[in-house]
mmCIF file of C-alpha atoms in Angstrom:
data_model
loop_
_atom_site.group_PDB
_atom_site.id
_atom_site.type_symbol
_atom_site.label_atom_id
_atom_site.label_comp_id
_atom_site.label_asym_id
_atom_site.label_seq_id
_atom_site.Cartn_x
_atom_site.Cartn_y
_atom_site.Cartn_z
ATOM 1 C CA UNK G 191 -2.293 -8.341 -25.764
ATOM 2 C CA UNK G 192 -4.231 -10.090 -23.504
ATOM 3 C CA UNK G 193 -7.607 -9.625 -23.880
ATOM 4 C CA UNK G 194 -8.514 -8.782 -19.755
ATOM 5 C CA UNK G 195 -6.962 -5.226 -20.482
ATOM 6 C CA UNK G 196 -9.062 -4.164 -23.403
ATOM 7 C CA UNK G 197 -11.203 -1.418 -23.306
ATOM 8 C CA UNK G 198 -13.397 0.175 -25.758
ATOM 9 C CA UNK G 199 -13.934 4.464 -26.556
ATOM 10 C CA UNK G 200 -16.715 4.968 -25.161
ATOM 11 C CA UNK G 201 -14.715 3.621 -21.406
ATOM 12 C CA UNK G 202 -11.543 6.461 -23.090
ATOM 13 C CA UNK G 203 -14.033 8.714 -23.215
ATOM 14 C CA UNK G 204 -15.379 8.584 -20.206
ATOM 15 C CA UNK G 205 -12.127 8.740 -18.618
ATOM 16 C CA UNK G 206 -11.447 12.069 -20.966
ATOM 17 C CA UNK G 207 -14.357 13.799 -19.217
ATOM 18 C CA UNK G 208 -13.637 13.084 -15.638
ATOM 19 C CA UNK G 209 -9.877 14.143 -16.102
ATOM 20 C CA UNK G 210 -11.017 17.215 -18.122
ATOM 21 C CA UNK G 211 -12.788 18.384 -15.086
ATOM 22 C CA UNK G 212 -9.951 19.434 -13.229
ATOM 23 C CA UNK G 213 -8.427 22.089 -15.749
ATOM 24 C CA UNK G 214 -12.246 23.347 -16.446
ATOM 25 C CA UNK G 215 -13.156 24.176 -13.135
ATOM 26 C CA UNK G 216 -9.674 25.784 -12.522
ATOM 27 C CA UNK G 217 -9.914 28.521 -15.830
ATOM 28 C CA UNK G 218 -13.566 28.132 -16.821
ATOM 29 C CA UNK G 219 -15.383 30.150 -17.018
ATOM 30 C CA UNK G 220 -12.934 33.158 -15.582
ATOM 31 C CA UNK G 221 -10.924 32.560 -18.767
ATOM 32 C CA UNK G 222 -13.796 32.992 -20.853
ATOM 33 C CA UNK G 223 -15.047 35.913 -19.214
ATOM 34 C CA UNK G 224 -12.054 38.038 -19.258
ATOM 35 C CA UNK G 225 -12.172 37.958 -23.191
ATOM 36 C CA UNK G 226 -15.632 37.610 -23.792
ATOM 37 C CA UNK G 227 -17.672 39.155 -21.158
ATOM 38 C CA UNK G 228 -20.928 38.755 -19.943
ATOM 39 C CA UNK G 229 -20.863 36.928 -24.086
ATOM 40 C CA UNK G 230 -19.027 34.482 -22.360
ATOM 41 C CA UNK G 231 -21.874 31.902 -22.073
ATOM 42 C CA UNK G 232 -21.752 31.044 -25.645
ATOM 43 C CA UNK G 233 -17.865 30.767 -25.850
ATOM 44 C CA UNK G 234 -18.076 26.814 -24.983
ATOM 45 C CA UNK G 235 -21.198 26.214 -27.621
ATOM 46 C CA UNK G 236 -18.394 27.805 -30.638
ATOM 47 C CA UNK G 237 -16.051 25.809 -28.747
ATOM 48 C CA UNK G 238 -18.053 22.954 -29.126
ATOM 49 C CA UNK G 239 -17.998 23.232 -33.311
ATOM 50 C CA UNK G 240 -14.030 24.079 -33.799
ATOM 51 C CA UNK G 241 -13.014 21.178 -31.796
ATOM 52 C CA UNK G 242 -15.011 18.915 -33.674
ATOM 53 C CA UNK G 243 -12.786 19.650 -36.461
ATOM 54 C CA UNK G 244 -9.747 18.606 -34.358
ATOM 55 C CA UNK G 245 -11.470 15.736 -33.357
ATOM 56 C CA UNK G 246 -11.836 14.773 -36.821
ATOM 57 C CA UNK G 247 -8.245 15.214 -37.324
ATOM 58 C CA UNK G 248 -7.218 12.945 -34.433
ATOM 59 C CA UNK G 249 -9.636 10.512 -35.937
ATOM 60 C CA UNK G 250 -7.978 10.562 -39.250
ATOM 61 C CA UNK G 251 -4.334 9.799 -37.603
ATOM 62 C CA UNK G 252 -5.641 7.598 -35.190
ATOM 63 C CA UNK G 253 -7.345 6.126 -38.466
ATOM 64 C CA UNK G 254 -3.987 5.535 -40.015
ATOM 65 C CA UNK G 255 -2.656 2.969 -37.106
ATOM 66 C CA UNK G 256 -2.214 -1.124 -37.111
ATOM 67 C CA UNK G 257 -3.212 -3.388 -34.349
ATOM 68 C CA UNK G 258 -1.884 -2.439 -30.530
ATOM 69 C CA UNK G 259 -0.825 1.214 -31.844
ATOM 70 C CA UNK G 260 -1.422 4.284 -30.210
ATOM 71 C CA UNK G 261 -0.092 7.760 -30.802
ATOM 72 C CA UNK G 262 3.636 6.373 -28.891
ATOM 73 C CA UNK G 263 3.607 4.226 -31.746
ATOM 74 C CA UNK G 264 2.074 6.051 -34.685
ATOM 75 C CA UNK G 265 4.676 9.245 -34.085
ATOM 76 C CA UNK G 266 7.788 6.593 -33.840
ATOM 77 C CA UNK G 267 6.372 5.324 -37.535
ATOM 78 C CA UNK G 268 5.715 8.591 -38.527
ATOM 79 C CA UNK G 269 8.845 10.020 -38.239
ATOM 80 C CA UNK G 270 11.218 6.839 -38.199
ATOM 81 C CA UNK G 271 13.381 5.283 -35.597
ATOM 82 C CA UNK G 272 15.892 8.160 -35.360
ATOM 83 C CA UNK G 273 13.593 11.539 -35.230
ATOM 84 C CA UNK G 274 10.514 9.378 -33.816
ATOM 85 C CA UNK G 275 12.865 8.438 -31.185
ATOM 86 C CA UNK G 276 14.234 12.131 -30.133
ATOM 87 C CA UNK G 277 10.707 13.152 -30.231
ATOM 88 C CA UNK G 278 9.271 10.919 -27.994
ATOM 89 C CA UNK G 279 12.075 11.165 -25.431
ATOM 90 C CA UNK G 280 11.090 15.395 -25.590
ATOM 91 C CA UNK G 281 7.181 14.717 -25.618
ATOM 92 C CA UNK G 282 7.083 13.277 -21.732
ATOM 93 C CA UNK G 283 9.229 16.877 -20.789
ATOM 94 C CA UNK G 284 5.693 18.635 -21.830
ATOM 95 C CA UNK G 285 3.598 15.935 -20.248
ATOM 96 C CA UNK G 286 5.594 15.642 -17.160
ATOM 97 C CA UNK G 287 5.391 19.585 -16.376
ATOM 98 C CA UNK G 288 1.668 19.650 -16.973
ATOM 99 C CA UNK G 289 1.620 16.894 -14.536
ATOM 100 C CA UNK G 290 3.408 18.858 -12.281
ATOM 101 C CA UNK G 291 1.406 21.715 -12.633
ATOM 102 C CA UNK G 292 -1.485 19.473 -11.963
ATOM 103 C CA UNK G 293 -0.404 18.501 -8.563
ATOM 104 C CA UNK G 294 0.638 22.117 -7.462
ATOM 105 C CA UNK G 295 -3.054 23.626 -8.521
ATOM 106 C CA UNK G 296 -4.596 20.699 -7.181
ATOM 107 C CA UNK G 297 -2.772 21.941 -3.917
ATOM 108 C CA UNK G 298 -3.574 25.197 -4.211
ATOM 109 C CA UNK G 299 -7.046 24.524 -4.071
ATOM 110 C CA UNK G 300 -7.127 22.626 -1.529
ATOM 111 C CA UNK G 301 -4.872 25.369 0.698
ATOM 112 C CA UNK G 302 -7.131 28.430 -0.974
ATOM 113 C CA UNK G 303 -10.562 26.369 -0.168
ATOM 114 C CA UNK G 304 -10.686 24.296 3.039
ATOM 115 C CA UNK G 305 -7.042 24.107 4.838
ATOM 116 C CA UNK G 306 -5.315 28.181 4.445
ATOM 117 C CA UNK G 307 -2.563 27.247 6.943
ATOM 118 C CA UNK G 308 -1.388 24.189 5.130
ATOM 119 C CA UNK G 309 1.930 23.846 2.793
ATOM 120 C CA UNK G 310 1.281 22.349 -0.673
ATOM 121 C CA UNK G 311 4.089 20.190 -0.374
ATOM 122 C CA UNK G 312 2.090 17.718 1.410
ATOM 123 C CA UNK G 313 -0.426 17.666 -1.426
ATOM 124 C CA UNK G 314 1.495 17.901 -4.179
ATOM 125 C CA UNK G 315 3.721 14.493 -2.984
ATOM 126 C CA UNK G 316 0.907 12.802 -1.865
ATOM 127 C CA UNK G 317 -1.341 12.962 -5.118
ATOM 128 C CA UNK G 318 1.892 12.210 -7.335
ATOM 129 C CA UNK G 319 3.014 8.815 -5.139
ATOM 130 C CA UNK G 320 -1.078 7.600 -5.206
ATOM 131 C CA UNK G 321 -0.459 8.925 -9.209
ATOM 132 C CA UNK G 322 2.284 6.485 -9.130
ATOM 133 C CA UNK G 323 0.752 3.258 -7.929
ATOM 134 C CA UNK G 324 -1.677 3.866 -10.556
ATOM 135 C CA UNK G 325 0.891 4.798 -13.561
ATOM 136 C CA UNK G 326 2.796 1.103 -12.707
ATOM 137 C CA UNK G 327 -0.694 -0.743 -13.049
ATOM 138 C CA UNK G 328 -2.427 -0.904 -16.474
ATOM 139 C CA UNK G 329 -4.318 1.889 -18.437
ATOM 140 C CA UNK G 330 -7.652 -0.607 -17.581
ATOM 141 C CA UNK G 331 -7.422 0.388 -14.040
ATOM 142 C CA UNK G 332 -7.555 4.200 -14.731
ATOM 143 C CA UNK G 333 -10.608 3.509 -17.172
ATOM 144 C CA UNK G 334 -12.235 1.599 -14.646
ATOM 145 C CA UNK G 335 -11.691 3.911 -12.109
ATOM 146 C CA UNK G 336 -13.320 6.997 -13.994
ATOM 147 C CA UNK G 337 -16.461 4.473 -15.110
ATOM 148 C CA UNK G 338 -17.047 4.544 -11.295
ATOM 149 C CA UNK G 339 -16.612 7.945 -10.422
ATOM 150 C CA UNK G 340 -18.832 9.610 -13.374
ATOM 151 C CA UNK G 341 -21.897 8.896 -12.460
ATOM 152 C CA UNK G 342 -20.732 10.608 -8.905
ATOM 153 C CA UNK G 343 -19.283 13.224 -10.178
ATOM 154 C CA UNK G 344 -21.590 14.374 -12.915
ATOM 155 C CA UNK G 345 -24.432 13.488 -9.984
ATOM 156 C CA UNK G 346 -22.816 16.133 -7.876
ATOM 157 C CA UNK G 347 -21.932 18.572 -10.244
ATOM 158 C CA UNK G 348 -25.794 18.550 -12.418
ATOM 159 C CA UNK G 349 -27.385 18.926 -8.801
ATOM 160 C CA UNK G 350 -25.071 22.566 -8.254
ATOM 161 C CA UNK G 351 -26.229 23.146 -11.417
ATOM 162 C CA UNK G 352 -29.636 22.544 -10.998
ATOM 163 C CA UNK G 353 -29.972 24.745 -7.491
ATOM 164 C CA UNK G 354 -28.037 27.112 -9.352
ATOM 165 C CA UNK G 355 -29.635 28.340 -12.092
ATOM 166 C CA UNK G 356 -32.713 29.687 -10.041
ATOM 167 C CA UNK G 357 -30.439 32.290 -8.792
ATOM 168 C CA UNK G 358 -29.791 33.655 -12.198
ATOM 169 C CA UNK G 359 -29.996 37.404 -12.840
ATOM 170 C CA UNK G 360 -30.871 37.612 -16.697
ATOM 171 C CA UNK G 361 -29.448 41.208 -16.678
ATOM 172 C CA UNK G 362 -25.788 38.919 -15.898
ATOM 173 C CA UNK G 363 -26.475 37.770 -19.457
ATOM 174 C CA UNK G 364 -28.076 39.781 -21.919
ATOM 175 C CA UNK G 365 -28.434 41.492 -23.830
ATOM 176 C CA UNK G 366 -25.730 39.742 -26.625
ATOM 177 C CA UNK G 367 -25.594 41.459 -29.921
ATOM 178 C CA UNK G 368 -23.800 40.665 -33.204
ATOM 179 C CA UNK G 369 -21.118 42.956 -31.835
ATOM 180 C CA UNK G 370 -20.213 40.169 -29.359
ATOM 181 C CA UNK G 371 -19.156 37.526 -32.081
ATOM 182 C CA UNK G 372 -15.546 38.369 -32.090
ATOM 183 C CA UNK G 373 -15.067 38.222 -28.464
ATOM 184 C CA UNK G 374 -16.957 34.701 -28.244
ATOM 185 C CA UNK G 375 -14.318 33.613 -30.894
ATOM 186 C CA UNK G 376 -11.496 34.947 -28.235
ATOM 187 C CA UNK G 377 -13.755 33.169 -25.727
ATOM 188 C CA UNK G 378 -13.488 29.831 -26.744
ATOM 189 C CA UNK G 379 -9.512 29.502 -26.120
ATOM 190 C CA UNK G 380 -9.647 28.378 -22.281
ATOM 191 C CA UNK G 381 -12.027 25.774 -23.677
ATOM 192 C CA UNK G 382 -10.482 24.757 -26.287
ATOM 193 C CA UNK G 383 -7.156 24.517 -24.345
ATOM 194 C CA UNK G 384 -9.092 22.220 -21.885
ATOM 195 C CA UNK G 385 -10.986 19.826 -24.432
ATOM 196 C CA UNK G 386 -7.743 19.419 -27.052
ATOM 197 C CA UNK G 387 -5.223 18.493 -24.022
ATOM 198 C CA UNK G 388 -7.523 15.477 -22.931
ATOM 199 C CA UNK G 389 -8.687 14.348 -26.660
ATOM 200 C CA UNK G 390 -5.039 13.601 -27.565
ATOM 201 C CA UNK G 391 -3.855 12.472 -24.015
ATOM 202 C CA UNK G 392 -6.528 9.418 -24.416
ATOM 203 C CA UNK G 393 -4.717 8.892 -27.473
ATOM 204 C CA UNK G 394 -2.081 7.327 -25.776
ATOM 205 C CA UNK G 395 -4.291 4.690 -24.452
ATOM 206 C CA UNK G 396 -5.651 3.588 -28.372
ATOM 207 C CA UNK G 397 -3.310 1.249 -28.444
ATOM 208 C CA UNK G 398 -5.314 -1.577 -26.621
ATOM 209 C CA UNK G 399 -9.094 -0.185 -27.887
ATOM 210 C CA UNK G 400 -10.306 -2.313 -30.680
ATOM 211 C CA UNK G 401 -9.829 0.162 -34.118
ATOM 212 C CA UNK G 402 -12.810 -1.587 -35.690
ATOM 213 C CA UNK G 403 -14.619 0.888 -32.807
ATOM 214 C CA UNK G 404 -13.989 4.235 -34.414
ATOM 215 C CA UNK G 405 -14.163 7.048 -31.730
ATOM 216 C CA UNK G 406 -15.475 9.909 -33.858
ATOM 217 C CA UNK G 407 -19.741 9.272 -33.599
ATOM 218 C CA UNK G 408 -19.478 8.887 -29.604
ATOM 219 C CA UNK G 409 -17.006 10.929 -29.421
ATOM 220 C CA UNK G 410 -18.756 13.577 -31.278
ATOM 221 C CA UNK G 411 -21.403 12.933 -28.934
ATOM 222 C CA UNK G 412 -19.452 13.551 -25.930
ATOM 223 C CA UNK G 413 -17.699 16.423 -27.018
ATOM 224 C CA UNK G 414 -21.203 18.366 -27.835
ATOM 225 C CA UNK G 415 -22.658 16.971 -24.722
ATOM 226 C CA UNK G 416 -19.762 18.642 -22.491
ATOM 227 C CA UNK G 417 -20.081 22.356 -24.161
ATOM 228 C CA UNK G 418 -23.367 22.014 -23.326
ATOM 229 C CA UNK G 419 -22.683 21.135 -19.947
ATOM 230 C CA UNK G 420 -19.779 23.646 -19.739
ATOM 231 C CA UNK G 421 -22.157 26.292 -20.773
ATOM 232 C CA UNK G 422 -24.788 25.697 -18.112
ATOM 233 C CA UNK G 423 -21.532 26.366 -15.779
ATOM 234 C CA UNK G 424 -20.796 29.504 -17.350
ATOM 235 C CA UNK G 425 -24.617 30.503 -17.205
ATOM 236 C CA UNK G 426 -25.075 29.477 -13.164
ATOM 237 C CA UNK G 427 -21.566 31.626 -12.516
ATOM 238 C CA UNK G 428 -22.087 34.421 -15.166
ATOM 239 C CA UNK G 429 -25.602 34.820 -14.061
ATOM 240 C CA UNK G 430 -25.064 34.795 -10.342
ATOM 241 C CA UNK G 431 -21.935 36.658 -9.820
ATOM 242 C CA UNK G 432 -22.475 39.135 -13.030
ATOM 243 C CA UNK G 433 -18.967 39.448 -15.582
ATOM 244 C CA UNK G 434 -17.001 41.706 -13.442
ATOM 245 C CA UNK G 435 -16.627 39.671 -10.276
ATOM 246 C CA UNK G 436 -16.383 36.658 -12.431
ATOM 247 C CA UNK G 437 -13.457 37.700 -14.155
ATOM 248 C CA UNK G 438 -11.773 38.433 -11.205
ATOM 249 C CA UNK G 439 -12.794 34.856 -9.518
ATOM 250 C CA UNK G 440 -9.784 32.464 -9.243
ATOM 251 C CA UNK G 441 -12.395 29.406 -8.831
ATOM 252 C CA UNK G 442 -15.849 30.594 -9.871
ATOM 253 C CA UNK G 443 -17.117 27.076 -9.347
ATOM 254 C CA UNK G 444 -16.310 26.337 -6.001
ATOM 255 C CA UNK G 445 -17.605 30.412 -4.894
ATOM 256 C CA UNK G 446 -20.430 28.896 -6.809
ATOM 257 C CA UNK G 447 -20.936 26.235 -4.609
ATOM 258 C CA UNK G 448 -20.058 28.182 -1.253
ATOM 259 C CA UNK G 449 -22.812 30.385 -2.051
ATOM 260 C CA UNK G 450 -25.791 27.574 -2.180
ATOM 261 C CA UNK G 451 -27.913 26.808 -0.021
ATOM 262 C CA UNK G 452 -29.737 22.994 -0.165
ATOM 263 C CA UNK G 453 -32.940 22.307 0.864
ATOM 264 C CA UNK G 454 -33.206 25.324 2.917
ATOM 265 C CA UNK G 455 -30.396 23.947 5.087
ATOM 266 C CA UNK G 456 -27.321 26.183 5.401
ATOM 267 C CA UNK G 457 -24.790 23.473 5.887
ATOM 268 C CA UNK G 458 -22.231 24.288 2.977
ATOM 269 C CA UNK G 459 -20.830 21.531 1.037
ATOM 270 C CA UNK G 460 -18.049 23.016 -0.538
ATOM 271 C CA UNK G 461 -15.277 20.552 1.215
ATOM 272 C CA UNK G 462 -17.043 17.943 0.106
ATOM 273 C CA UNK G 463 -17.327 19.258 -3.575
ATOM 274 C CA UNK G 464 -13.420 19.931 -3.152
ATOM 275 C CA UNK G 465 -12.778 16.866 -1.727
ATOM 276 C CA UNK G 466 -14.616 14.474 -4.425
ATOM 277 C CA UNK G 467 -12.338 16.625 -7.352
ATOM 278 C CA UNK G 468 -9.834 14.979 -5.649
ATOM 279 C CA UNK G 469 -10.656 12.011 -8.353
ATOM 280 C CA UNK G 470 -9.862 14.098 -11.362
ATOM 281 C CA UNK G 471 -6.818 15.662 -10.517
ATOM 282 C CA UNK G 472 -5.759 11.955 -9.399
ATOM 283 C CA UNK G 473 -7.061 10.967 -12.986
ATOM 284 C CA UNK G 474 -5.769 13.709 -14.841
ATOM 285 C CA UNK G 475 -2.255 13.507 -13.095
ATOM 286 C CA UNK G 476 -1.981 9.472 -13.608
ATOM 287 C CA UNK G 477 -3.005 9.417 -17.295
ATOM 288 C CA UNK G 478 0.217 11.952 -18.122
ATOM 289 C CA UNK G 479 2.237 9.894 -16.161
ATOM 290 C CA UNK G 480 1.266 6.758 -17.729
ATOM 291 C CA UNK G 481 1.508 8.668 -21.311
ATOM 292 C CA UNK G 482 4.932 10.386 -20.045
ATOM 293 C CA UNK G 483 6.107 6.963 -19.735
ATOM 294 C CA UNK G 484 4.812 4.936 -22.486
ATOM 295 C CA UNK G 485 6.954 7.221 -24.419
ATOM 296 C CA UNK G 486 10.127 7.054 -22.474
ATOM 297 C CA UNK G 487 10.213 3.387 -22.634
ATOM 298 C CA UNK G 488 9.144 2.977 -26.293
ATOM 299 C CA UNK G 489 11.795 5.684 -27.252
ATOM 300 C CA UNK G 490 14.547 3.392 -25.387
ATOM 301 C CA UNK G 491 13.091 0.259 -27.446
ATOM 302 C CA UNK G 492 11.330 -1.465 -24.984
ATOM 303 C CA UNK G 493 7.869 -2.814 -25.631
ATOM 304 C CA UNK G 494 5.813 -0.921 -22.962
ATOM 305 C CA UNK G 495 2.504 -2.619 -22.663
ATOM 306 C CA UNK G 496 1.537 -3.631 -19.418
ATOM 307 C CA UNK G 497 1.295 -7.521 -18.708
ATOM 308 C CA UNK G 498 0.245 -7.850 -15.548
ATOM 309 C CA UNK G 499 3.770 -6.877 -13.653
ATOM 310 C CA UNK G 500 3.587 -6.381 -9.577
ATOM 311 C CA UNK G 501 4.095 -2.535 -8.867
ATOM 312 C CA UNK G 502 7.635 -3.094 -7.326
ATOM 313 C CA UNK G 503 8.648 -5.124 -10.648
ATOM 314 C CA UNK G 504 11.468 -2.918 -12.688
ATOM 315 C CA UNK G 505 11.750 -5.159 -15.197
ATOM 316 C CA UNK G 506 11.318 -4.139 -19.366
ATOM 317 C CA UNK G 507 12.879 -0.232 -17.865
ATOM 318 C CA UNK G 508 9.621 0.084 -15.422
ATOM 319 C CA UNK G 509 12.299 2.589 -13.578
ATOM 320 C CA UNK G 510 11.111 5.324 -16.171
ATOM 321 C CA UNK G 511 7.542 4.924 -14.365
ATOM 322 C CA UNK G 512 9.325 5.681 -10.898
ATOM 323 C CA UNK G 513 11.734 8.494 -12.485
ATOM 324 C CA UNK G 514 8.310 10.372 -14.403
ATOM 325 C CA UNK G 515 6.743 10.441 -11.084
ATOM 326 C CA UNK G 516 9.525 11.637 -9.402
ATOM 327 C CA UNK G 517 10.030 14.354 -12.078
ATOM 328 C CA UNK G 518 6.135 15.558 -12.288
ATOM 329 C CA UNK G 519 6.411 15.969 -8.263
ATOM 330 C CA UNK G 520 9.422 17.883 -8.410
ATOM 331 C CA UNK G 521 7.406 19.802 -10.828
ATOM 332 C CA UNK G 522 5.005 20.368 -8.764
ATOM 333 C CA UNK G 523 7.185 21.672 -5.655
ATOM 334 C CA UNK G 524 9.291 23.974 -7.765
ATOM 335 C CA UNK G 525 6.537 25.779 -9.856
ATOM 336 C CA UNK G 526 4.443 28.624 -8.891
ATOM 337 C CA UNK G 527 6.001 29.621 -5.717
ATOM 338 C CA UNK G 528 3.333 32.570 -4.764
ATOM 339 C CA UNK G 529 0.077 33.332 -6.136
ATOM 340 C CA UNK G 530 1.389 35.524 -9.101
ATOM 341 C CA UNK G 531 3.728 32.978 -10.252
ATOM 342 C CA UNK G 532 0.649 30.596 -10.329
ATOM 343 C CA UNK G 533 -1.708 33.198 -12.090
ATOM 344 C CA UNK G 534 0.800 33.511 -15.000
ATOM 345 C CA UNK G 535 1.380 29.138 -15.068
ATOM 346 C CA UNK G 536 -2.566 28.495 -15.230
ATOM 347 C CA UNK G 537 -3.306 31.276 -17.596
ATOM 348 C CA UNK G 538 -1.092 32.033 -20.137
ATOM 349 C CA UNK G 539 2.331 29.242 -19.911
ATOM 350 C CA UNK G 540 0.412 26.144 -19.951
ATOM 351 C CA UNK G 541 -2.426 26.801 -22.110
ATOM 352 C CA UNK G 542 0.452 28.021 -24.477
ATOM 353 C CA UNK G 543 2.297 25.216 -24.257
ATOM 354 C CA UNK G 544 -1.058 22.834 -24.516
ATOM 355 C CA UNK G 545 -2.389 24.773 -27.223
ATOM 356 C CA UNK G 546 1.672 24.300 -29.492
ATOM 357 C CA UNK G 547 1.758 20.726 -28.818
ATOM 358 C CA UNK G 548 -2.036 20.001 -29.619
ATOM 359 C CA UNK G 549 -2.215 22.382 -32.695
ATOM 360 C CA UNK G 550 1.317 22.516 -34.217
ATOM 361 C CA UNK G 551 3.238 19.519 -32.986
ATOM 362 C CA UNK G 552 0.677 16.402 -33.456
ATOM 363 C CA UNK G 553 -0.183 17.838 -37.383
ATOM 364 C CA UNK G 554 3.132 18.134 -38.018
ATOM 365 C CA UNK G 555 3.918 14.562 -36.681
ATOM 366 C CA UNK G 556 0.874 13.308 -39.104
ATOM 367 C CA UNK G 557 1.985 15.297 -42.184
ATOM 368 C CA UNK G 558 5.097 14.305 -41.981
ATOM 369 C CA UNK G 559 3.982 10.891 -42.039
ATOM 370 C CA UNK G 560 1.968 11.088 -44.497
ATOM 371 C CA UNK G 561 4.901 12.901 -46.783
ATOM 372 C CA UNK G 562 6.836 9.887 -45.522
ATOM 373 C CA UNK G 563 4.030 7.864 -46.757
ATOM 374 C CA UNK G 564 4.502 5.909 -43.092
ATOM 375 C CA UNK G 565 0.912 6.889 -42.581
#
């Protein structure tokens, strides 16, 4: 592969935390709250230690591959040509309708935050064709793009955080007694829904990192670093809005923000908070298309590596890019008609459907590998 379109895991991982931002701020910490209570604050820091261990497990598949394979290609040897095929023509159906459920939240939040009279047709297909251009390009380009907007973004959010936390009622909080350990447990599963969906989706993109790099140590790092972060959020909202109204927010972060005031100024800043998140929902959305298909084209034994094609190229099946798009925005029109509908998608089908594949389906991929001895 030619060496202009390697990255390392430190550049996956930073692409892994600006795409993760998107589902947090949608169902943290409201998800958290409505098992947990005002307990909720520590859900992320137990988070924090049980996905470790799945980290570790993605580092010991992952650990198992040859040069230029990612998890495409370590589930087709895992489970040979025939089954490894079927499965990775029925992996892009989940990836495609989370991508499509990414573009239809993404324009809901836009409609519920800054434009009330608008349809979210005209969000949803414009964030999938941008998606698009950046799903035909190479997996670099999406790296390179979330190296520039961290800084930004985690500038922008630690600020919020920062003004936020002096209006922090410690009554929102405490006391937390040994009787609130079980619901913490229950209070981890929005974030562990969040952080497993982008620790396997950067996965896809091992193929190109060099393996001598070994993503556990920074991505250990990362992983503690965001549950910290993740629990400051869940202190600022917790602490300012109390557990009751929280659980009943449908974006806690962006009432959060509307509530601020900077510099004893009383402009509001919220559309331009909502407005910069554009970049992880664009993130988010093109890394499941790219994934979605990587897949598709490896399943119909083409080798899909990007080398440098123009966009409009549809050579080596580069269709399938066009036809995942297409599919994730039809997704995205058809899904969650009315605000119920979109209640029940965000908080109990997809994190169901996030939590099978990343729990059930990837270990039983590796152990049947590994009973395969293909692993």
């Amino acid at each position: 592969m030619n060496s202009k379109h390697v990255y390392n895991w430190r550049q996956l991982i930073a692409l892994a935390f600006v795409a993760l931002l998107s589902p947090s701020l949608r169902i943290f910490p409201t998800g958290s709250v409505q098992l947990a209570g005002r307990a909720a604050w520590l859900s992320a820091l137990a988070a924090g230690l049980l996905m470790l261990l799945y980290l570790r497990f993605l580092c010991l598949f992952l650990g198992t591959r040859r040069e230029g394979e990612g998890l495409a290609e370590l589930t087709l040897r895992a489970l040979g040509q025939k089954t490894g095929r079927a499965a990775l023509v029925l992996i892009p159906l989940w990836l495609l309708l989370y991508a499509g459920f990414v573009l239809r939240s993404g324009a809901d939040r836009f409609i519920t935050t800054i434009f009330p009279l608008s349809s979210p047709g005209v969000f949803t297909v414009t964030m999938g064709l941008v998606s698009l251009i950046a799903a035909l390009g190479s997996a670099r380009s999406l790296v390179r793009v979330a190296r520039l907007a961290l800084p930004a973004l985690l500038g922008i959010l630690l600020l919020i955080l920062a003004f936020a936390l002096f209006k922090v009622e410690k009554l929102n909080l405490l006391p937390v007694t040994v009787a609130d350990a079980g619901p913490v447990l229950l209070g981890t599963l929005p974030v562990i829904d969040v952080l497993s969906a982008v620790c396997y989706l950067i996965c896809f993109l091992a193929g190109p990192a060099p393996k001598e790099e070994g993503p556990f140590r920074s991505g250990a790092r990362a992983l503690l670093g965001t549950c910290l972060l993740l629990t400051a959020l869940c202190v600022a909202v917790v602490g300012s809005f109390g557990a009751e109204l929280t659980g009943r927010l449908t974006r806690p972060f962006f009432s959060l923000v509307r509530n601020l005031v900077f510099f004893n100024s009383l402009e509001r800043i919220e559309a331009l908070v909502v407005t910069l998140w554009v970049l992880p929902d664009f993130l988010l959305t093109s890394l499941l298309l790219f994934a979605a298909q990587f897949c598709l084209r490896l399943a119909l034994g083409e080798t899909p590596a990007y080398h440098g094609e123009k966009r409009l190229d549809l050579s080596c099946r580069r269709w399938v890019v066009w036809a995942c798009a297409a599919a994730a925005i039809g997704c995205g029109l058809l899904i969650a008609p009315d605000p119920e509908s979109m209640s029940f998608w965000s908080e109990k089908l997809i994190p169901g459907l996030n939590m099978l594949f990343a729990f059930v389906v990837l270990p039983a991929i590796w152990a049947a590998g590994r009973l395969r001895k293909k692993l």
